XYZ file of C-alpha atoms in Angstrom:
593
model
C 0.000 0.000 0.000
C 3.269 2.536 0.476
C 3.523 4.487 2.811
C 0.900 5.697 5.049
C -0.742 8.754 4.047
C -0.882 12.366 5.582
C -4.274 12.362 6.778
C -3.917 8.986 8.203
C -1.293 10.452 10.410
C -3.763 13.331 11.131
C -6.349 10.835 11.973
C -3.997 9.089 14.367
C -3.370 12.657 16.094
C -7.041 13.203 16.559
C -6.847 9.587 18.641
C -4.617 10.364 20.833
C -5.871 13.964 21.116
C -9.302 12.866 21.863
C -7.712 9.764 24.847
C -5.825 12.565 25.984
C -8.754 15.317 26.830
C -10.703 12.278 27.973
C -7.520 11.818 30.498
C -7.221 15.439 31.542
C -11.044 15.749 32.357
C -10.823 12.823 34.604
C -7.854 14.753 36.128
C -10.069 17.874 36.122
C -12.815 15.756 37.860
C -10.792 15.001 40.377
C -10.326 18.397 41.800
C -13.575 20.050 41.110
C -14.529 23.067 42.844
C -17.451 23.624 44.944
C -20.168 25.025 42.457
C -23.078 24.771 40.574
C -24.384 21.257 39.884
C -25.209 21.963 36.307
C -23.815 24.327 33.969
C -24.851 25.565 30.151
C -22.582 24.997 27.480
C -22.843 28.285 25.245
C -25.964 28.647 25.997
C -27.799 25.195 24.664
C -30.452 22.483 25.752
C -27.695 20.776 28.112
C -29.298 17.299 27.825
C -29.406 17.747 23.759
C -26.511 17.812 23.482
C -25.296 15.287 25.321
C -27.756 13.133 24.062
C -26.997 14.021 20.178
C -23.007 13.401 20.988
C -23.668 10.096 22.970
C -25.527 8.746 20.493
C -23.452 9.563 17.591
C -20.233 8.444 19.633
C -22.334 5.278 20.250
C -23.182 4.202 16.900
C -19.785 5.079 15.367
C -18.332 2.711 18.252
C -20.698 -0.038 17.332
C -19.363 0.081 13.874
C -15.933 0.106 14.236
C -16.199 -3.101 16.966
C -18.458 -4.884 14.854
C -16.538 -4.496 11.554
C -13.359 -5.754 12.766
C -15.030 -8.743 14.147
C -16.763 -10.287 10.847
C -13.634 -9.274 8.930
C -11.357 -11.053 11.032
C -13.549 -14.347 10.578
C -13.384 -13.779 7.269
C -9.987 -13.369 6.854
C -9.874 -16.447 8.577
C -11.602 -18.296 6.211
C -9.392 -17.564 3.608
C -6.012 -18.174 5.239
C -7.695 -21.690 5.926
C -8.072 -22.555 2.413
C -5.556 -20.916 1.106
C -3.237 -23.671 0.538
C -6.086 -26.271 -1.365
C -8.151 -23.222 -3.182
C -5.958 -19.910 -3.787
C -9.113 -18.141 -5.673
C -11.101 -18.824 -3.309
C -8.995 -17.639 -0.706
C -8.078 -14.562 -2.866
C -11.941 -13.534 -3.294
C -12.167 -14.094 0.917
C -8.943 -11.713 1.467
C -10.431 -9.291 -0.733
C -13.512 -9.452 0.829
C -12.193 -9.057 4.302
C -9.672 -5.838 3.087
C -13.037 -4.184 1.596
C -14.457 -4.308 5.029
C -11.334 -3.005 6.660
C -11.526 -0.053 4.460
C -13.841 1.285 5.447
C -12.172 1.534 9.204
C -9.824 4.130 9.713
C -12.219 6.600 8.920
C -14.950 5.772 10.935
C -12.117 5.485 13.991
C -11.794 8.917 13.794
C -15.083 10.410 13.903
C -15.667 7.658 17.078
C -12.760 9.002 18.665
C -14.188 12.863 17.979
C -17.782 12.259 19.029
C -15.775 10.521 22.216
C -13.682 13.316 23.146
C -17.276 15.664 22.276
C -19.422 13.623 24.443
C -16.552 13.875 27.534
C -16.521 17.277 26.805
C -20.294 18.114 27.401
C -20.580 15.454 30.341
C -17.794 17.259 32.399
C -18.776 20.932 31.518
C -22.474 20.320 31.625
C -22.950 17.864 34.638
C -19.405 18.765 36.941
C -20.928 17.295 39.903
C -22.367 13.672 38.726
C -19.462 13.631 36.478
C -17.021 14.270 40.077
C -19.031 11.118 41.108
C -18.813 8.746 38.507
C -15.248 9.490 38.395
C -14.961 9.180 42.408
C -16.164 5.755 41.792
C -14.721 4.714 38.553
C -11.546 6.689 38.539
C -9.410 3.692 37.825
C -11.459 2.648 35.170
C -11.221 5.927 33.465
C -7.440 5.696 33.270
C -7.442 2.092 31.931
C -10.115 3.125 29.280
C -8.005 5.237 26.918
C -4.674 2.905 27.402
C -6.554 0.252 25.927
C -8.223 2.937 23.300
C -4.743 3.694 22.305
C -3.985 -0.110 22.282
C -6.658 -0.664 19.712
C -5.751 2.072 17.569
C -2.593 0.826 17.406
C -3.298 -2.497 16.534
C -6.272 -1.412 13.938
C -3.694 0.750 11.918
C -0.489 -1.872 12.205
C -3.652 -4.553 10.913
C -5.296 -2.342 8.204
C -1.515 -0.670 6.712
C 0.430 -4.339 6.598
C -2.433 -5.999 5.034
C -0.116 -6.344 1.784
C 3.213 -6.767 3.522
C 1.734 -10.002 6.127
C 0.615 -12.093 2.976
C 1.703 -15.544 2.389
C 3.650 -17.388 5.287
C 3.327 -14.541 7.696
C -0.214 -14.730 7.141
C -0.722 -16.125 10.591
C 0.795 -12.724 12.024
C -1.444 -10.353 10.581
C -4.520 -12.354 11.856
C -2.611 -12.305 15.439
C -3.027 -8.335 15.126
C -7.046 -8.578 13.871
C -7.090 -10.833 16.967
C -5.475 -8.540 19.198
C -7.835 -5.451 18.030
C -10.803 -7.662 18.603
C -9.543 -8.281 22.157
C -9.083 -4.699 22.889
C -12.019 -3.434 21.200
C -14.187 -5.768 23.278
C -12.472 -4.514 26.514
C -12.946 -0.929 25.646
C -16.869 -1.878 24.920
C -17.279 -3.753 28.636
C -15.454 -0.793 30.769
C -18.136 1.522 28.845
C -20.454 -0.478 29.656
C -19.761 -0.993 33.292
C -19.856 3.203 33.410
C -23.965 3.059 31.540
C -25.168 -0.083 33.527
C -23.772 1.414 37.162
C -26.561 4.339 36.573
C -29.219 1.250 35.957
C -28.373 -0.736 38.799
C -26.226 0.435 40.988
C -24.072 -1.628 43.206
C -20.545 -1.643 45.194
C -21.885 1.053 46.948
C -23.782 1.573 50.235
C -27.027 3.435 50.761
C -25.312 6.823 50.847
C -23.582 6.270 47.373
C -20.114 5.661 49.001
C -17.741 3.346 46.822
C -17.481 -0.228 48.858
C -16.202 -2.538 46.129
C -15.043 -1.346 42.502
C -15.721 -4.852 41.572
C -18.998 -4.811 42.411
C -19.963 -1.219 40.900
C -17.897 -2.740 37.503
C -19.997 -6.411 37.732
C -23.537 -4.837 38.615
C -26.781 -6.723 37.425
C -26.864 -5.389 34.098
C -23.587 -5.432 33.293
C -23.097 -8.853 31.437
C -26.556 -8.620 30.265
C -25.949 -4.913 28.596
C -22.189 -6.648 26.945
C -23.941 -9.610 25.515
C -26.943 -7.542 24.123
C -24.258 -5.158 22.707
C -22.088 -7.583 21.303
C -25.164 -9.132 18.787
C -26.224 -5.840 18.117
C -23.270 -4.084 17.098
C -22.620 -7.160 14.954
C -25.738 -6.643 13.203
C -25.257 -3.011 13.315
C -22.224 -3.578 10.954
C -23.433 -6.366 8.914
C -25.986 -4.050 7.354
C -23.618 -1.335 7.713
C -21.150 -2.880 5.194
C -24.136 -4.072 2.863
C -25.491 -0.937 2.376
C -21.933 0.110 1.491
C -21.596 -2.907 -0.895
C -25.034 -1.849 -2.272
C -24.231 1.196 -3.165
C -20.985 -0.100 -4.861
C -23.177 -2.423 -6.610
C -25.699 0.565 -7.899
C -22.515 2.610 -8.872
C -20.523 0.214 -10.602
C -20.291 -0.234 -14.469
C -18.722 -3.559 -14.627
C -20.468 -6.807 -14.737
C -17.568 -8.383 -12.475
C -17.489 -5.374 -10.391
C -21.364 -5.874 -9.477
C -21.096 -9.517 -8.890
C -18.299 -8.940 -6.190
C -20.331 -6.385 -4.402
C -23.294 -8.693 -5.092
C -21.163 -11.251 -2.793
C -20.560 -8.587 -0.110
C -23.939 -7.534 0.056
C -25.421 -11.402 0.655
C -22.870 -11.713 2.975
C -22.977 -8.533 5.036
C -27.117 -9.885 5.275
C -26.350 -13.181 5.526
C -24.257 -11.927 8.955
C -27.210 -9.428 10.120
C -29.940 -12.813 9.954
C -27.592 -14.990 11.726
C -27.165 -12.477 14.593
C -30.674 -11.283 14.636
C -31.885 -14.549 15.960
C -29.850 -14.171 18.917
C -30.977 -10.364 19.039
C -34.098 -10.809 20.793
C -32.749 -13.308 23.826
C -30.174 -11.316 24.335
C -32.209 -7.845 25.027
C -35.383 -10.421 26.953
C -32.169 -11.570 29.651
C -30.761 -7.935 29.408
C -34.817 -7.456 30.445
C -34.858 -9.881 33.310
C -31.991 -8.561 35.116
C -33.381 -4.699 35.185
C -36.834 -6.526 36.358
C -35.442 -8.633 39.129
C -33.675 -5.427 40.176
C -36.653 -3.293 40.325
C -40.175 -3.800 39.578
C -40.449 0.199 38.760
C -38.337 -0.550 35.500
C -41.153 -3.270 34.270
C -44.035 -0.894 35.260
C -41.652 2.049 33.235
C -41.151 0.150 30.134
C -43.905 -2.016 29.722
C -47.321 -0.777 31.668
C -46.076 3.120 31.850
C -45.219 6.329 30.133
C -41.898 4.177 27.828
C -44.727 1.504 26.938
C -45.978 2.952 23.556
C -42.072 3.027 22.677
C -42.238 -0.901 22.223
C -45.203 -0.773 20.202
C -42.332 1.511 17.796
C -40.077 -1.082 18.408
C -42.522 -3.773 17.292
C -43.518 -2.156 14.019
C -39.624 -1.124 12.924
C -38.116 -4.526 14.310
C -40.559 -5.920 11.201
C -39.516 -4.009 9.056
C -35.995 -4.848 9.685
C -36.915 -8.961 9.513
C -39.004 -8.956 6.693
C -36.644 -6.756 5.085
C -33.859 -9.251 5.453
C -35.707 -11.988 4.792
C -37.268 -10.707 1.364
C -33.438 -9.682 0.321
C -32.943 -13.342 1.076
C -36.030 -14.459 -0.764
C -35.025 -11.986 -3.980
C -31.638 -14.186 -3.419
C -33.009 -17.159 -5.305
C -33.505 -15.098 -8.475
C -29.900 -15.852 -8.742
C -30.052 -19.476 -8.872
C -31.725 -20.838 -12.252
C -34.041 -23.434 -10.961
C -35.068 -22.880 -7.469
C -38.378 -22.417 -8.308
C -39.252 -25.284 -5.806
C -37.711 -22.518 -3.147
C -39.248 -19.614 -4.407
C -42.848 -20.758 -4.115
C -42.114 -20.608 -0.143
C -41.348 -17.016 0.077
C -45.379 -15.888 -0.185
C -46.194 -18.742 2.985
C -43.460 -17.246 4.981
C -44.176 -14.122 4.289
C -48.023 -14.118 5.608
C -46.318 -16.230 8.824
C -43.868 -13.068 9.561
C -46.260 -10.919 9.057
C -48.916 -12.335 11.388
C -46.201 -12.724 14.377
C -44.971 -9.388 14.538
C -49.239 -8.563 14.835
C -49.103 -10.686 17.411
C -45.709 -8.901 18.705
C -47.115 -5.376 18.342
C -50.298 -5.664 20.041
C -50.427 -4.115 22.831
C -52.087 -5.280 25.891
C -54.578 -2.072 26.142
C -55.117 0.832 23.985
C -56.826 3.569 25.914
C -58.011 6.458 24.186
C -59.032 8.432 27.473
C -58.476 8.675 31.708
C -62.035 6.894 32.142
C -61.234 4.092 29.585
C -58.218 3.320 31.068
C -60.341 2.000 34.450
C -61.803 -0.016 32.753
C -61.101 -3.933 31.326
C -59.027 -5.151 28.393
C -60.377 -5.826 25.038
C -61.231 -9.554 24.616
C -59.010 -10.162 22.164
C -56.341 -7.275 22.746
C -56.164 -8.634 26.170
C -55.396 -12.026 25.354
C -52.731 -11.567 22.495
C -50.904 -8.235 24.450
C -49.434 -10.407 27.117
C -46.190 -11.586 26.684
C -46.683 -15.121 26.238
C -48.476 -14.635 22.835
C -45.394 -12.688 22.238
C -43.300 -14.724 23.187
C -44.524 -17.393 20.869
C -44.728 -15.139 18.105
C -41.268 -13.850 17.811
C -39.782 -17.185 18.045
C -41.607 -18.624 15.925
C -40.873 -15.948 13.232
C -36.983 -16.820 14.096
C -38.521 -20.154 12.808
C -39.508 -18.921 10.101
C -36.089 -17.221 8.894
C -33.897 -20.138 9.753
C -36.526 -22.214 7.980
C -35.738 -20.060 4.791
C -32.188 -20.264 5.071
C -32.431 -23.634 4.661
C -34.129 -23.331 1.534
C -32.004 -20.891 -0.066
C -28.760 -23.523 1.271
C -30.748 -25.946 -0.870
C -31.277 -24.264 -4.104
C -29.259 -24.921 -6.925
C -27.891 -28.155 -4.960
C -28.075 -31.765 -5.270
C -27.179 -33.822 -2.504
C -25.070 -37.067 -3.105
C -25.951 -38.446 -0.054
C -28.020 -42.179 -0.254
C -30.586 -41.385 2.395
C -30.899 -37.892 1.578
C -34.694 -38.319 1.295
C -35.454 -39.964 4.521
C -32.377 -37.159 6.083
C -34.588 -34.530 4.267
C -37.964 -35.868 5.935
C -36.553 -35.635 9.281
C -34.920 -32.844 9.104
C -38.099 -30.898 8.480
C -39.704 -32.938 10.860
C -37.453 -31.159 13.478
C -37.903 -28.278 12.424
C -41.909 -28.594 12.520
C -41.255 -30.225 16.108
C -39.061 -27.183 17.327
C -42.251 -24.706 16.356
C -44.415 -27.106 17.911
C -42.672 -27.553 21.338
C -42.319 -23.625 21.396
C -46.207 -23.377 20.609
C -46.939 -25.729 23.224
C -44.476 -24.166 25.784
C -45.872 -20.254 25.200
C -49.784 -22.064 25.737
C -48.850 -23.826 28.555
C -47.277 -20.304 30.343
C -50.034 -18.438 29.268
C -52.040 -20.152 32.090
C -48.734 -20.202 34.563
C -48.133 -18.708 37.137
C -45.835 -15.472 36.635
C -42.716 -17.565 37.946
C -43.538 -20.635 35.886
C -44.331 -18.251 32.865
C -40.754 -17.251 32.932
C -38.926 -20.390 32.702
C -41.195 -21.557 29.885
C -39.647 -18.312 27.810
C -36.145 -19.619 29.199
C -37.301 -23.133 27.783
C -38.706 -21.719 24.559
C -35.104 -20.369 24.042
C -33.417 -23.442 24.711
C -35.839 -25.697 22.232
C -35.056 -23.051 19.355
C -30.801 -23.302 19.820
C -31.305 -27.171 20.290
C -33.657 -27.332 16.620
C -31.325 -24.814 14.821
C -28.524 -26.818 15.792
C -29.910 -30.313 15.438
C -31.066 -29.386 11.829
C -28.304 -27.115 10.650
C -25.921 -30.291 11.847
C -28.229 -32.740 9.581
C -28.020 -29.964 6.834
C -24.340 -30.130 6.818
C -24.147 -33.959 6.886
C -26.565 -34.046 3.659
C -25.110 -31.159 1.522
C -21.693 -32.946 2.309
C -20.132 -33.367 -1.440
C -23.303 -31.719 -3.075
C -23.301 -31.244 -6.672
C -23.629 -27.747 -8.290
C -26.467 -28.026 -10.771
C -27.548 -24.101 -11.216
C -24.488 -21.866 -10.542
C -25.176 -18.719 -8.470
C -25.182 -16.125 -10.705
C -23.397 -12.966 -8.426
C -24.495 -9.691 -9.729
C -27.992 -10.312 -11.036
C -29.878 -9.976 -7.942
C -32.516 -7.032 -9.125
C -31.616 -3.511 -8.320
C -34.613 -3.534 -5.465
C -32.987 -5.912 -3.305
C -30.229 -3.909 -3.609
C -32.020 -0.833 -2.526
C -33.454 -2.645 0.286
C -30.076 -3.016 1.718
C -29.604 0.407 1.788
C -33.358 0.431 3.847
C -32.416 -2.165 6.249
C -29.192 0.199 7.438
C -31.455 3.449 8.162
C -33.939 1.116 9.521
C -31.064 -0.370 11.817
C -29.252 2.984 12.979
C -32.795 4.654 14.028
C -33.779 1.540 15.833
C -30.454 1.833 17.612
C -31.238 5.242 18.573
C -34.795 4.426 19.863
C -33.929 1.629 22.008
C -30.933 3.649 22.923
C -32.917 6.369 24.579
C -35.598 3.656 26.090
C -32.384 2.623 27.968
C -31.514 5.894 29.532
C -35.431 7.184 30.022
C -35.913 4.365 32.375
C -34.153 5.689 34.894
C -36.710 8.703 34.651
C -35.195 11.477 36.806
C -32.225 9.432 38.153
C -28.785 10.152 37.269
C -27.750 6.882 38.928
C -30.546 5.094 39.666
C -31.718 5.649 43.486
C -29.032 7.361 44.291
C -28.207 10.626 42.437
C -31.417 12.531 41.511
C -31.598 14.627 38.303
C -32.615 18.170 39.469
C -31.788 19.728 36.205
C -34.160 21.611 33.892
C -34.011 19.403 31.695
C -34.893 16.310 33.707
C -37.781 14.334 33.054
C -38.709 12.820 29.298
C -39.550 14.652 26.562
C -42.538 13.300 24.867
C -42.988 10.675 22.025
C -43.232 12.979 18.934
C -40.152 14.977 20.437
C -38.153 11.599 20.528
C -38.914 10.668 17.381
C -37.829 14.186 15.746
C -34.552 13.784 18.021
C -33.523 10.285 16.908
C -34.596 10.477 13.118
C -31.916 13.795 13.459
C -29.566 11.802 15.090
C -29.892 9.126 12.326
C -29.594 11.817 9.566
C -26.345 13.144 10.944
C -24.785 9.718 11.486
C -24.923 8.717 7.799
C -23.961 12.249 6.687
C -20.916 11.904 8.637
C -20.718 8.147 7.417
C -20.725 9.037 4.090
C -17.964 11.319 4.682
C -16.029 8.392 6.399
C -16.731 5.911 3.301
C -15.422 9.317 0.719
C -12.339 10.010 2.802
C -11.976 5.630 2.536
C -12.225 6.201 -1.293
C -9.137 8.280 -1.655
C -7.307 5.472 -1.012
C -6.295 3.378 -3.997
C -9.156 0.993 -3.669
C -8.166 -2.713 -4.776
C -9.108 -3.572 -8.615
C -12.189 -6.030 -7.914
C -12.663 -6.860 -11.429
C -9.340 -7.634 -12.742
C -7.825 -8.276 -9.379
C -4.939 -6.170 -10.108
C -3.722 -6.075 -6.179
C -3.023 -9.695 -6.285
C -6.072 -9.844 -3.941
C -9.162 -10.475 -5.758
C -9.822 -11.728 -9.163
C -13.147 -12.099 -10.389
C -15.884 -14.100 -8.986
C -17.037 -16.287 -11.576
C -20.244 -17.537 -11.211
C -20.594 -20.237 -8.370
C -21.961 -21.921 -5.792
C -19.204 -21.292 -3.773
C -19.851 -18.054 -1.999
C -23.498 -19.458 -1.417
């Protein structure tokens, strides 16, 4: 690649600049003076601001954790068959580097909306910033050492990308490894800092620090990482394939389009993988705010947050039936999966009918006397949450089920009892909706306690089917024969287009559910403990919220777009002719299928 450019060494200045003001204002902290508990910052809506720049800083950090992550295993991939198919490794490594590109970047603007949200924090909020730094002070010094530590290993892993080909290989995954590591780190101590305002521990009734361990591994800590880790995963998945569709839309040659093509299916292919861990991982994020207070159930669920979920009902469908009809569109590729295709309409009306079951809620009263009064017959029955329960993983059902399919098209299994392996395999799968069916009934007339475990159970019958089948799958596509070849690059321009859909759709969910976390704690800095008297405190209402956030998306992908131009200047790698060495063109084949 040569040497490294000059704005990649401004970029790595604007790093270290932002670790170091994040430094010096937990050295400022420190020492505060005696004062006012709030202060304006040139004369704006405090919380605005700090809710615009946390946000931003938020979504930027999801991206460049995520990123690294898929790339990595992708690079992986390639390394591994390297030595017994070198174009198919090639097309991998190219695959992985297009990723990467788009990294450096989008480091920088996470490391400016960083050192803009520390900023506002300390200027706007002295004294619960003095706290949280009287509490976590060692944390805050660790957090930028590691920062720098993944910096340093993102540029050494991006810049040598050329150099650490061949035998040394091994060492430049050692560095992607290494940035995962840190990355990951600098996501949990973050975390530790958001979850301590939820629930609180480590510290005794007054708010006096007993155990840093304890205020670092409070309820919702592990929860709040795990839900994090899927959705930032997803969060970059259709990240990069709106980035590949927009290649795809731009390019003018055929080979061109079918690599992007690949990246797209892949980048989606990611997002429905992780998506049906998504929703377990935010219902035991759930559970542990719950068990620690009932208020947060009553807040979210039954009070003024409720009508939020209702949002997050209708734009969560639109994100899975999005995927899933890219996925659908996907067999236009294969000549002959016509037996597949027919599927797609059945599916469709089963998706739809769960998230109706998902989104409706458990009352709708239209005034202060309606609200005394009963629940709707039917309302009633389907707005509890073990008709919702059912529902949503049932439609995880549903898009495994259709993965399957599109595995199958185009493929001929060599296997002698591939009939009788076919029967039972969608006899599990039939089984595993079934048991979940029966499962959701049976809590429905539970008790609340028993009602919960059968959700646990529900969980636990889904992972066992997906695995079960997807095991079976793999013994019966063993040594499959290629009859219809995909054909990369003639997926229809719409699918393409609904790529670009799924990654607003994705950012402005993020945003919602990102300000459903903080609300919660209503007028609570840290929850029970430090009381938000600002002017500001309180929630704004619904309409406001969704004005905020839908700015807050508009920005990100402004600034995105100026993270994926400043990417461009680079020499980007030659994806038709594979002129880097890296990626030559991707005939068509079942191979990336």
């Amino acid at each position: 690649m040569g040497s490294t450019p000059a704005w990649v060494n401004r970029i790595v200045g604007v790093l270290v600049a932002g670790c170091l003001l994040v430094v010096a204002q937990c050295v400022y902290a420190q020492g505060l003076p005696a004062g006012p508990e709030y202060r304006s910052v040139l004369g704006m809506d405090s919380r605005l601001a700090v809710w615009i720049a946390a946000q931003l800083h938020l979504m930027f950090a999801a991206f460049v954790l995520a990123v690294p992550m898929f790339a990595l295993f992708i690079e992986y991939l390639g390394w591994r068959v390297a030595k017994t198919n070198p174009r198919e490794a090639q097309r991998y490594d190219w695959l992985a580097h297009e990723m990467a590109r788009l990294l450096p970047a989008a480091y920088s603007l996470t490391a400016i909306t960083g050192a803009l949200l520390g900023f506002l924090l300390f200027t706007a909020y002295p004294k619960f910033m003095a706290y949280m730094t009287g509490i976590f002070g060692p944390t805050f010094v660790v957090y930028p050492l590691f920062f720098v530590a993944e910096t340093l290993c993102l540029y050494l892993w991006y810049y040598t990308w050329d150099r650490l080909q061949g035998e040394r290989k091994w060492l430049h995954l050692w560095l992607g490894l290494l940035l995962n590591v840190f990355g990951t780190i600098v996501m949990f101590i973050a975390d530790a800092w958001a979850t301590f305002m939820m629930t609180p521990a480590g510290v005794d009734q007054q708010g006096a620090l007993i155990s840093l361990y304890d205020a670092v591994w409070n309820p919702g800590w592990m929860p709040l990482n795990i839900h994090r880790l899927v959705a930032n995963i997803t969060f970059g998945a259709l990240l990069c394939s709106a980035y590949a569709a927009y290649r795809f839309l731009i390019a003018t040659r055929e080979q061109d389009r079918a690599l992007y093509d690949w990246m797209g299916y892949t980048g989606n292919l990611i997002a429905l993988f992780t998506m049906l861990f998504l929703p377990f991982a935010g219902y035991y994020f759930g559970f542990e705010l719950f068990a620690f207070s009932a208020t947060y159930g009553v807040t979210l669920m039954g009070g003024v947050l409720s009508w939020l979920f209702i949002i997050q009902a209708i734009v969560i469908a639109v994100l899975f039936i999005g995927a899933a009809y890219y996925s659908w569109l996907g067999l236009l590729r294969i000549p002959g999966s016509e037996a597949q295709q027919r599927w797609s309409p059945v599916f469709n009306v089963a998706l739809i009918s769960g998230f109706v079951v998902w989104a409706t809620p458990h009352t709708m009263a239209a005034s202060i006397e309606e609200s005394t009064g009963g629940f709707h017959p039917i309302l009633g029955a389907l707005g509890v949450m073990a008709p919702k329960m059912i529902a949503v993983t049932l439609v995880l059902v549903v898009l495994y089920a259709s993965y399957l399919l599109y595995r199958r098209a185009g493929r001929e299994t060599t296997v002698a009892w591939h009939r009788q392996g076919t029967t039972i395999q969608w006899s599990l799968v039939g089984l595993t909706a079934l048991a979940i069916t029966a499962l959701g009934v049976y809590g429905y007339f539970a008790p609340a306690e028993v009602r919960i475990k059968t959700s646990i159970w529900q969980i636990i019958v889904l992972m066992i089917g997906i695995v079960a089948t997807f095991a079976l799958d793999l013994v019966l596509l063993r040594g499959a024969r290629t009859v219809a070849e995909v054909r990369w690059g003639t997926l229809p321009r719409r699918g393409h287009y609904v790529l670009i859909m799924l990654a607003f759709v994705i950012v402005w969910l993020m945003a919602l559910m990102g300000y459903a976390r903080s609300g919660v704690r209503l007028n609570w800095h840290v929850y029970g403990i430090l009381q938000d008297t600002s002017p500001g405190a309180g929630l704004p209402s619904l309409g406001e919220v969704a004005v905020i956030i839908t700015a807050i998306t508009f920005i990100f992908f402004v600034m995105l777009a100026a993270a994926f131009a400043i990417s461009g200047l680079a020499k980007a790698p030659d994806a038709a002719s594979g002129g880097d060495g890296r990626a030559p063109a991707l005939a068509p084949s079942g191979e990336g299928a």
